[in-house]
CSV table of C-alpha atoms in Angstrom, one decimal:
chain,number,residue,atom,x,y,z
A,1,MET,CA,-133.7,-173.0,62.7
A,2,ASP,CA,-137.0,-174.8,62.7
A,3,THR,CA,-140.1,-174.1,60.9
A,4,ASP,CA,-140.8,-171.9,64.5
A,5,GLN,CA,-138.1,-170.2,64.9
A,6,GLU,CA,-138.0,-169.3,60.5
A,7,LYS,CA,-141.8,-168.0,61.5
A,8,ASP,CA,-140.1,-164.4,63.7
A,9,CYS,CA,-138.1,-163.7,60.1
A,10,VAL,CA,-138.0,-162.5,57.1
A,11,ILE,CA,-135.2,-163.4,54.9
A,12,ILE,CA,-134.4,-162.1,51.8
A,13,VAL,CA,-132.2,-162.7,48.7
A,14,HIS,CA,-131.2,-161.3,45.9
A,15,CYS,CA,-129.4,-162.6,42.9
A,16,GLY,CA,-127.8,-159.6,40.9
A,17,ALA,CA,-129.4,-156.8,38.5
A,18,GLY,CA,-127.5,-156.8,35.2
A,19,ASN,CA,-129.1,-158.7,32.0
A,20,HIS,CA,-129.4,-162.8,33.1
A,21,SER,CA,-130.6,-164.4,29.8
A,22,ILE,CA,-134.0,-165.3,30.3
A,23,LYS,CA,-133.2,-168.9,30.0
A,24,ASN,CA,-132.1,-168.9,32.9
A,25,LYS,CA,-135.0,-167.8,34.9
A,26,LYS,CA,-136.5,-171.0,36.0
A,27,ILE,CA,-132.7,-171.9,37.1
A,28,PHE,CA,-132.5,-169.1,39.5
A,29,LYS,CA,-135.9,-169.6,40.6
A,30,LYS,CA,-135.0,-173.1,42.2
A,31,LEU,CA,-131.8,-171.5,42.8
A,32,ILE,CA,-133.4,-169.1,45.1
A,33,ILE,CA,-136.4,-170.9,46.6
A,34,ASN,CA,-134.3,-173.6,47.1
A,35,SER,CA,-131.8,-171.7,49.4
A,36,LEU,CA,-134.3,-169.7,50.7
A,37,ASN,CA,-136.2,-173.8,52.4
A,38,LEU,CA,-132.3,-174.8,53.4
A,39,THR,CA,-132.3,-176.6,56.7
A,40,ILE,CA,-129.2,-176.3,59.0
A,41,ASN,CA,-127.5,-180.2,57.6
A,42,ASN,CA,-128.2,-179.0,54.3
A,43,ILE,CA,-124.6,-178.1,53.3
A,44,ASP,CA,-121.6,-177.9,54.2
A,45,THR,CA,-119.6,-174.6,54.9
A,46,ASN,CA,-116.6,-176.3,56.3
A,47,ASN,CA,-114.8,-176.4,52.3
A,48,ASN,CA,-112.2,-173.8,53.8
A,49,ASN,CA,-109.7,-176.9,53.5
A,50,ASN,CA,-106.3,-174.5,53.8
A,51,ASN,CA,-107.4,-173.6,57.4
A,52,GLU,CA,-110.4,-175.2,58.5
A,53,SER,CA,-109.5,-173.9,62.2
A,54,GLU,CA,-111.1,-170.8,61.1
A,55,THR,CA,-115.2,-171.9,60.2
A,56,ILE,CA,-117.5,-170.5,62.2
A,57,ASP,CA,-117.9,-174.0,65.2
A,58,ASP,CA,-115.0,-172.9,66.4
A,59,LEU,CA,-115.5,-169.9,67.3
A,60,ASN,CA,-118.8,-170.8,69.1
A,61,ASN,CA,-117.3,-168.7,72.2
A,62,SER,CA,-118.2,-165.0,70.6
A,63,TYR,CA,-121.0,-162.7,71.4
A,64,ILE,CA,-121.8,-162.7,68.3
A,65,TYR,CA,-123.0,-166.2,67.7
A,66,ASN,CA,-124.3,-166.3,70.7
A,67,SER,CA,-126.6,-163.9,70.3
A,68,PHE,CA,-127.8,-165.6,67.2
A,69,LYS,CA,-127.2,-169.6,67.8
A,70,SER,CA,-128.7,-171.0,64.6
A,71,TYR,CA,-130.2,-167.9,62.9
A,72,LEU,CA,-126.4,-167.0,61.6
A,73,ASP,CA,-126.1,-170.8,60.8
A,74,LYS,CA,-129.1,-170.4,58.6
A,75,PHE,CA,-128.3,-167.2,56.9
A,76,ILE,CA,-124.5,-168.7,56.5
A,77,LYS,CA,-126.3,-172.2,54.3
A,78,ILE,CA,-128.2,-169.4,52.4
A,79,CYS,CA,-124.9,-167.6,51.4
A,80,CYS,CA,-122.3,-169.9,50.7
A,81,ASN,CA,-125.5,-171.6,48.3
A,82,ILE,CA,-126.0,-168.9,46.5
A,83,GLU,CA,-122.0,-168.6,46.4
A,84,SER,CA,-121.2,-172.0,45.2
A,85,SER,CA,-123.3,-171.5,42.1
A,86,GLU,CA,-121.6,-170.9,38.5
A,87,LEU,CA,-124.7,-168.2,38.1
A,88,THR,CA,-123.7,-165.8,40.2
A,89,ASN,CA,-121.0,-163.3,40.3
A,90,THR,CA,-119.0,-164.3,43.4
A,91,GLY,CA,-116.8,-167.1,44.7
A,92,TYR,CA,-117.2,-169.7,42.6
A,93,GLY,CA,-117.6,-168.4,39.0
A,94,SER,CA,-117.2,-164.7,39.8
A,95,SER,CA,-115.9,-163.0,36.9
A,96,ILE,CA,-111.6,-163.0,36.3
A,97,ASN,CA,-109.7,-160.5,36.7
A,98,ASN,CA,-107.0,-158.2,34.4
A,99,ILE,CA,-104.4,-160.4,35.1
A,100,GLY,CA,-106.4,-164.1,35.4
A,101,LYS,CA,-107.5,-164.3,38.7
A,102,ILE,CA,-110.4,-164.0,41.0
A,103,GLU,CA,-111.0,-161.4,43.9
A,104,CYS,CA,-114.5,-160.7,45.9
A,105,ASP,CA,-115.2,-158.2,48.5
A,106,SER,CA,-117.6,-158.7,51.0
A,107,SER,CA,-119.4,-157.1,53.9
A,108,ILE,CA,-121.9,-157.8,56.6
A,109,ILE,CA,-123.5,-155.6,58.9
A,110,ILE,CA,-125.7,-156.8,61.9
A,111,HIS,CA,-127.8,-155.4,64.4
A,112,ASP,CA,-128.0,-157.3,68.1
A,113,PHE,CA,-131.1,-157.2,70.9
A,114,ASN,CA,-129.8,-154.2,71.1
A,115,ASN,CA,-128.9,-152.7,67.6
A,116,LYS,CA,-125.8,-152.0,68.4
A,117,ILE,CA,-123.8,-152.1,64.8
A,118,PHE,CA,-121.0,-154.1,64.1
A,119,GLN,CA,-119.3,-154.8,61.0
A,120,SER,CA,-117.0,-156.1,58.7
A,121,THR,CA,-115.6,-156.0,54.9
A,122,VAL,CA,-113.3,-158.1,53.2
A,123,VAL,CA,-111.6,-156.8,50.0
A,124,ASN,CA,-109.5,-158.9,47.0
A,125,LEU,CA,-111.0,-162.0,48.4
A,126,SER,CA,-109.7,-165.7,46.5
A,127,TYR,CA,-112.1,-167.8,48.2
A,128,ASN,CA,-115.6,-170.3,47.5
A,129,TYR,CA,-117.6,-168.1,50.4
A,130,PRO,CA,-117.1,-164.4,50.9
A,131,ILE,CA,-119.9,-163.7,53.0
A,132,LEU,CA,-119.0,-166.2,55.5
A,133,LYS,CA,-115.3,-165.3,55.6
A,134,CYS,CA,-116.1,-162.1,56.0
A,135,LEU,CA,-117.9,-163.0,59.3
A,136,ASN,CA,-116.2,-165.1,60.3
A,137,ASP,CA,-113.3,-161.7,60.5
A,138,LEU,CA,-115.6,-160.0,61.9
A,139,ILE,CA,-116.3,-162.8,64.3
A,140,ILE,CA,-112.3,-162.4,65.8
A,141,SER,CA,-111.6,-158.9,65.3
A,142,ASN,CA,-114.6,-158.9,68.2
A,143,CYS,CA,-113.6,-162.5,70.3
A,144,LYS,CA,-113.0,-161.5,74.0
A,145,LYS,CA,-110.4,-164.6,73.0
A,146,ILE,CA,-107.7,-162.4,71.7
A,147,PRO,CA,-105.9,-160.1,73.6
A,148,LYS,CA,-106.3,-156.9,72.2
A,149,PHE,CA,-103.5,-155.2,73.2
A,150,GLY,CA,-104.7,-151.8,73.5
A,151,LEU,CA,-105.4,-151.9,69.5
A,152,THR,CA,-108.6,-151.3,67.8
A,153,PRO,CA,-110.2,-154.3,66.0
A,154,PHE,CA,-109.7,-154.8,62.9
A,155,LEU,CA,-112.9,-153.2,60.8
A,156,PHE,CA,-111.9,-153.7,56.7
A,157,LYS,CA,-109.6,-156.0,55.3
A,158,SER,CA,-107.6,-156.5,51.9
A,159,TYR,CA,-106.5,-160.3,50.9
A,160,LEU,CA,-104.6,-158.9,48.0
A,161,ASN,CA,-101.8,-161.2,46.9
A,162,SER,CA,-102.9,-163.8,49.3
A,163,ASN,CA,-101.7,-167.4,48.5
A,164,GLU,CA,-104.5,-168.8,52.3
A,165,TYR,CA,-106.8,-169.8,49.2
A,166,ASN,CA,-105.6,-171.9,46.0
A,167,GLN,CA,-107.4,-169.3,44.3
A,168,TYR,CA,-107.4,-171.4,40.6
A,169,ASP,CA,-110.2,-173.4,42.2
A,170,LEU,CA,-112.6,-170.7,42.0
A,171,ILE,CA,-112.3,-170.4,37.7
A,172,THR,CA,-114.4,-171.9,35.9
A,173,LYS,CA,-113.8,-173.2,32.0
A,174,ARG,CA,-115.9,-170.4,30.9
A,175,GLN,CA,-113.9,-167.9,32.6
A,176,LYS,CA,-110.8,-169.4,31.6
A,177,LYS,CA,-111.1,-169.2,28.1
A,178,ASN,CA,-112.1,-166.2,28.2
A,179,TYR,CA,-109.3,-164.8,29.6
A,180,GLU,CA,-107.3,-166.9,26.9
A,181,LEU,CA,-109.1,-165.4,23.9
A,182,TYR,CA,-108.1,-161.8,25.4
A,183,GLN,CA,-105.1,-162.9,26.9
A,184,LEU,CA,-102.9,-160.7,24.5
A,185,TYR,CA,-104.9,-157.4,24.6
A,186,LEU,CA,-105.4,-157.4,28.5
A,187,LEU,CA,-101.4,-157.4,29.5
A,188,LYS,CA,-100.9,-154.9,26.4
A,189,GLU,CA,-101.1,-151.2,28.3
A,190,GLN,CA,-103.0,-148.7,25.9
A,191,GLU,CA,-104.3,-149.7,22.6
A,192,ASP,CA,-102.4,-150.2,19.6
A,193,GLU,CA,-103.4,-148.7,16.2
A,194,ASP,CA,-103.6,-152.5,15.3
A,195,GLU,CA,-106.5,-153.2,18.8
A,196,GLU,CA,-108.4,-150.7,17.0
A,197,LYS,CA,-108.7,-152.2,13.4
A,198,ASP,CA,-109.0,-155.4,14.8
A,199,LEU,CA,-112.2,-154.3,17.4
A,200,ALA,CA,-113.6,-152.4,14.2
A,201,ASN,CA,-113.3,-155.1,11.8
A,202,GLY,CA,-114.4,-157.4,14.1
A,203,LEU,CA,-110.6,-159.8,14.8
A,204,ILE,CA,-111.2,-159.5,19.0
A,205,PRO,CA,-113.3,-163.0,20.0
A,206,ALA,CA,-115.7,-162.0,21.9
A,207,VAL,CA,-116.7,-163.0,24.8
A,208,ILE,CA,-118.1,-166.5,26.1
A,209,GLU,CA,-121.9,-166.5,26.7
A,210,ASN,CA,-123.0,-163.1,28.4
A,211,PRO,CA,-120.5,-162.3,31.2
A,212,VAL,CA,-122.2,-162.0,35.0
A,213,SER,CA,-121.7,-159.5,37.1
A,214,ASP,CA,-123.6,-158.7,39.5
A,215,THR,CA,-123.7,-158.0,43.1
A,216,VAL,CA,-125.8,-160.9,45.9
A,217,GLY,CA,-126.6,-160.3,49.0
A,218,VAL,CA,-129.1,-161.6,51.7
A,219,SER,CA,-131.0,-160.8,54.0
A,220,MET,CA,-131.9,-161.7,57.6
A,221,ILE,CA,-135.1,-159.5,59.6
A,222,LEU,CA,-136.0,-160.9,62.7
A,223,ASP,CA,-139.7,-159.8,64.7
A,224,ASP,CA,-137.1,-159.2,67.9
A,225,GLY,CA,-135.0,-156.1,66.1
A,226,ARG,CA,-132.3,-158.2,65.0
A,227,MET,CA,-131.0,-157.7,61.5
A,228,ILE,CA,-128.2,-159.5,59.4
A,229,THR,CA,-127.3,-158.6,55.8
A,230,GLY,CA,-124.2,-159.5,54.2
A,231,THR,CA,-123.0,-159.6,50.7
A,232,SER,CA,-119.9,-159.7,47.5
A,233,SER,CA,-119.3,-160.3,44.1
A,234,GLY,CA,-116.3,-160.7,42.2
A,235,GLY,CA,-116.7,-157.5,40.5
A,236,ASN,CA,-116.6,-156.9,37.1
A,237,LEU,CA,-115.2,-159.3,34.0
A,238,PHE,CA,-111.3,-158.4,32.8
A,239,LYS,CA,-111.9,-155.3,36.3
A,240,ASP,CA,-108.3,-154.1,37.1
A,241,SER,CA,-106.5,-156.2,39.7
A,242,GLY,CA,-106.9,-154.3,42.9
A,243,ARG,CA,-110.3,-153.0,41.8
A,244,ILE,CA,-113.3,-153.0,45.2
A,245,GLY,CA,-116.5,-152.7,44.2
A,246,CYS,CA,-119.7,-151.4,45.8
A,247,ALA,CA,-119.8,-154.7,47.8
A,248,GLY,CA,-116.6,-154.1,49.9
A,249,VAL,CA,-117.9,-150.5,51.2
A,250,ILE,CA,-121.4,-150.0,53.7
A,251,GLY,CA,-123.1,-147.8,53.3
A,252,SER,CA,-122.4,-148.8,49.0
A,253,GLY,CA,-123.8,-152.3,48.8
A,254,ILE,CA,-125.9,-152.5,51.6
A,255,TYR,CA,-126.7,-150.8,54.6
A,256,SER,CA,-129.0,-151.6,57.7
A,257,ASN,CA,-130.5,-149.8,60.3
A,258,ILE,CA,-133.7,-148.6,63.3
A,259,SER,CA,-134.1,-145.2,63.7
A,260,SER,CA,-135.8,-143.2,66.8
A,261,ASP,CA,-139.0,-144.5,66.2
A,262,GLY,CA,-138.7,-147.7,65.0
A,263,ILE,CA,-138.6,-148.1,60.9
A,264,LYS,CA,-136.4,-150.9,60.7
A,265,ILE,CA,-135.1,-151.1,57.3
A,266,THR,CA,-132.8,-152.3,54.9
A,267,VAL,CA,-130.9,-151.8,51.8
A,268,MET,CA,-129.2,-153.8,49.4
A,269,CYS,CA,-127.7,-153.1,45.9
A,270,SER,CA,-126.1,-153.6,42.9
A,271,GLY,CA,-125.3,-152.7,39.6
A,272,ASN,CA,-122.5,-150.6,38.9
A,273,GLY,CA,-120.3,-150.8,41.1
A,274,GLU,CA,-118.6,-147.2,41.2
A,275,ASP,CA,-121.7,-145.7,40.5
A,276,ILE,CA,-123.5,-147.6,43.7
A,277,ILE,CA,-120.1,-146.3,45.5
A,278,GLN,CA,-119.5,-142.7,44.2
A,279,MET,CA,-124.0,-141.9,45.6
A,280,GLY,CA,-123.4,-144.0,48.9
A,281,LEU,CA,-126.6,-146.0,47.3
A,282,SER,CA,-128.2,-148.2,50.0
A,283,ARG,CA,-127.2,-145.6,52.7
A,284,ASN,CA,-128.5,-142.6,51.6
A,285,ILE,CA,-132.6,-144.6,50.7
A,286,TYR,CA,-131.7,-145.6,53.8
A,287,GLU,CA,-131.7,-142.1,55.2
A,288,TYR,CA,-134.9,-140.7,52.6
A,289,LEU,CA,-136.7,-142.8,53.6
A,290,ILE,CA,-136.4,-142.1,56.9
A,291,LEU,CA,-136.7,-137.8,56.1
A,292,HIS,CA,-140.0,-139.1,53.8
A,293,LYS,CA,-141.2,-141.2,56.6
A,294,ASP,CA,-144.5,-139.8,56.0
A,295,GLU,CA,-145.5,-140.0,52.9
A,296,PHE,CA,-145.7,-144.1,53.3
A,297,ILE,CA,-146.7,-144.4,56.5
A,298,ASN,CA,-149.3,-141.3,56.8
A,299,GLN,CA,-149.8,-141.5,53.2
A,300,THR,CA,-149.6,-137.9,53.0
A,301,THR,CA,-149.1,-138.2,49.3
A,302,ASP,CA,-149.6,-140.9,46.8
A,303,LYS,CA,-146.0,-141.7,46.4
A,304,LEU,CA,-145.3,-145.6,47.1
A,305,THR,CA,-142.4,-146.2,48.8
A,306,CYS,CA,-140.8,-147.5,45.2
A,307,ASP,CA,-141.4,-144.7,44.1
A,308,LEU,CA,-139.4,-143.0,46.8
A,309,ILE,CA,-136.0,-145.3,46.2
A,310,SER,CA,-136.8,-143.7,43.1
A,311,GLU,CA,-137.1,-140.5,43.2
A,312,LYS,CA,-133.9,-140.2,45.4
A,313,CYS,CA,-131.7,-142.7,43.0
A,314,PHE,CA,-132.4,-140.8,40.3
A,315,GLU,CA,-131.6,-137.4,41.8
A,316,MET,CA,-127.9,-138.9,43.3
A,317,SER,CA,-127.2,-140.1,40.2
A,318,SER,CA,-127.2,-136.7,38.4
A,319,LYS,CA,-125.1,-134.6,40.8
A,320,VAL,CA,-122.1,-137.5,40.0
A,321,TYR,CA,-119.8,-138.5,36.5
A,322,LEU,CA,-122.0,-142.1,36.4
A,323,ARG,CA,-119.5,-144.7,34.5
A,324,GLY,CA,-122.4,-147.4,34.1
A,325,GLY,CA,-122.4,-148.2,30.0
A,326,VAL,CA,-125.6,-147.2,28.2
A,327,ASP,CA,-127.7,-149.6,25.8
A,328,VAL,CA,-129.9,-149.3,23.4
A,329,THR,CA,-133.0,-149.3,26.5
A,330,HIS,CA,-131.7,-146.7,28.5
A,331,ASN,CA,-131.2,-142.8,27.8
A,332,THR,CA,-129.3,-142.6,31.0
A,333,ASN,CA,-125.8,-143.5,32.1
A,334,LEU,CA,-127.9,-145.0,35.5
A,335,TYR,CA,-127.1,-148.4,35.4
A,336,ILE,CA,-128.7,-150.1,39.1
A,337,GLY,CA,-131.1,-152.6,41.2
A,338,VAL,CA,-132.3,-151.3,44.0
A,339,ILE,CA,-133.9,-153.9,47.0
A,340,CYS,CA,-135.6,-152.6,50.1
A,341,TYR,CA,-137.2,-153.8,53.4
A,342,ILE,CA,-139.2,-151.9,55.5
A,343,GLU,CA,-141.2,-151.8,58.8
A,344,TYR,CA,-142.9,-149.5,60.5
A,345,THR,CA,-146.2,-149.5,62.8
A,346,TYR,CA,-149.0,-147.4,62.6
A,347,VAL,CA,-151.8,-146.6,64.3
A,348,ASP,CA,-155.5,-148.7,62.2
A,349,ASP,CA,-157.5,-145.7,62.7
A,350,ASP,CA,-160.1,-146.6,58.9
A,351,ASP,CA,-163.5,-147.4,61.0
A,352,GLU,CA,-166.4,-145.6,60.5
A,353,GLU,CA,-166.9,-146.2,64.5
A,354,VAL,CA,-163.7,-145.0,65.4
A,355,GLU,CA,-165.2,-142.2,67.7
A,356,LYS,CA,-166.3,-143.8,69.5
A,357,ARG,CA,-162.6,-146.2,70.3
A,358,GLN,CA,-160.1,-143.8,70.1
A,359,ASN,CA,-158.5,-144.9,73.3
A,360,SER,CA,-158.9,-148.2,71.9
A,361,LEU,CA,-157.5,-148.4,68.2
A,362,GLU,CA,-155.6,-151.1,67.8
A,363,SER,CA,-151.5,-150.9,66.3
A,364,ARG,CA,-151.0,-152.4,62.9
A,365,LYS,CA,-147.2,-153.8,61.5
A,366,VAL,CA,-146.3,-153.4,58.0
A,367,LYS,CA,-143.9,-155.1,56.1
A,368,LEU,CA,-142.7,-153.9,52.5
A,369,LEU,CA,-140.4,-155.1,50.2
A,370,SER,CA,-140.0,-152.6,47.3
A,371,TYR,CA,-137.5,-152.5,44.6
A,372,PHE,CA,-136.3,-150.2,41.7
A,373,HIS,CA,-134.3,-150.8,38.6
A,374,THR,CA,-132.5,-149.6,35.1
A,375,THR,CA,-130.9,-152.7,34.6
A,376,GLU,CA,-132.1,-154.9,32.3
A,377,ASN,CA,-133.6,-156.6,35.4
A,378,PHE,CA,-133.2,-157.4,38.6
A,379,VAL,CA,-133.3,-161.7,40.2
A,380,PHE,CA,-134.3,-161.7,43.8
A,381,GLY,CA,-136.9,-163.7,46.0
A,382,PHE,CA,-137.9,-164.1,49.8
A,383,LYS,CA,-139.4,-166.1,52.1
A,384,TYR,CA,-141.1,-165.3,55.5
A,385,HIS,CA,-143.7,-167.7,57.3
A,386,GLY,CA,-142.6,-170.6,54.9
A,387,LYS,CA,-144.2,-168.7,51.8
A,388,THR,CA,-141.6,-168.7,49.5
A,389,GLU,CA,-142.0,-166.0,46.3
A,390,PHE,CA,-139.3,-165.8,43.0
A,391,LYS,CA,-139.2,-162.4,40.8
A,392,PHE,CA,-137.5,-161.7,38.0
A,393,SER,CA,-138.4,-158.4,37.2
A,394,SER,CA,-137.5,-156.9,33.4
A,395,LEU,CA,-137.9,-153.5,31.6
A,396,ALA,CA,-140.4,-153.9,29.9
A,397,ASN,CA,-139.6,-151.7,25.9
A,398,GLY,CA,-138.3,-148.4,25.8
A,399,LYS,CA,-138.9,-147.7,30.3
A,400,LYS,CA,-135.7,-146.3,31.7
A,401,SER,CA,-136.7,-148.0,34.6
A,402,ASN,CA,-138.9,-150.3,36.9
A,403,ARG,CA,-139.4,-150.7,40.1
A,404,GLY,CA,-142.8,-151.8,42.2
A,405,GLU,CA,-143.5,-153.8,46.0
A,406,ILE,CA,-144.8,-156.2,47.4
A,407,TYR,CA,-147.0,-156.2,51.3
A,408,ILE,CA,-144.7,-159.3,52.7
A,409,SER,CA,-147.8,-159.1,56.2
């Protein structure tokens, strides 16, 4: 994708809402900015040594690929660069589960020129680039070259216990050491009295460094209406094998759509996956914003879009049994982060001579990025018209949440 093509799209990347060490802020910034600035030749995604025939380059005849071409190539490069970093909890460097393996979840949602939606999900996957694999599955399941014999193309696929990939290549030394320290306790079916005493006396070793358990997401929004959004995650450290998190559920980890009156919204969520799934968080936020569109388009109230998102999150959280943890800065179990892109058109009538030119009012397009989190911090960045921005949002002392919005144009 050349520079001219990049001018007509917004690209958003997030590395998760959670408890990121402030000492990694500069490294996160470099990772996100470099990913946003990648060109097609910067990175090779054909690293699947066990199944090289299933790369995106071998699927050029598909409708989905041909509908996006270089945009999709750019999207893939960004996703692979983010997923291959040990800083992120997906692909290489993912959190290890309770049986010493890596199992990632991923989902993707695509809107074509006609706002037709294509979706795909893969779960329990042990592979370097979960979003790329999810995209490949989406293309395969909709490829005209494959005879379907009247069968419905698959939408959701589990790779649990699959030998297709060598998952041990994904385990870092840090994760391997964590598992070795806790292996005896993880293999027990339930806690016993000795373990309770060890916990009380501090004899059980601490996890090496702060574990990264967050979800990553990438979204590309084109001016012509097309959108691509993907997410992936390795889940919680020491999670049960087979557990599926919010990255594996469309409408929870990600959701995007265009309303009947042209409001374009993409939502990406991170945090406690179980709670995000229970709340159907991303889809419910989309529907809530559409329902309350007058409040931010026509400014019928003083609420910002981030205020509406916060309002909806706390409302939904009061209706479910939350599973998230509590720390010294929270008196609520809600542990989530949301980043939301909103695009809409309004008529600019803020003019002293508006009565003289009622028939020549100009329409203006607003592109807005809103965020909200109850986690310790939230890491993200975006690019538009060649300009890149990075945000490391953190909770202030004593605050339950943080929110904000950025006008992109």
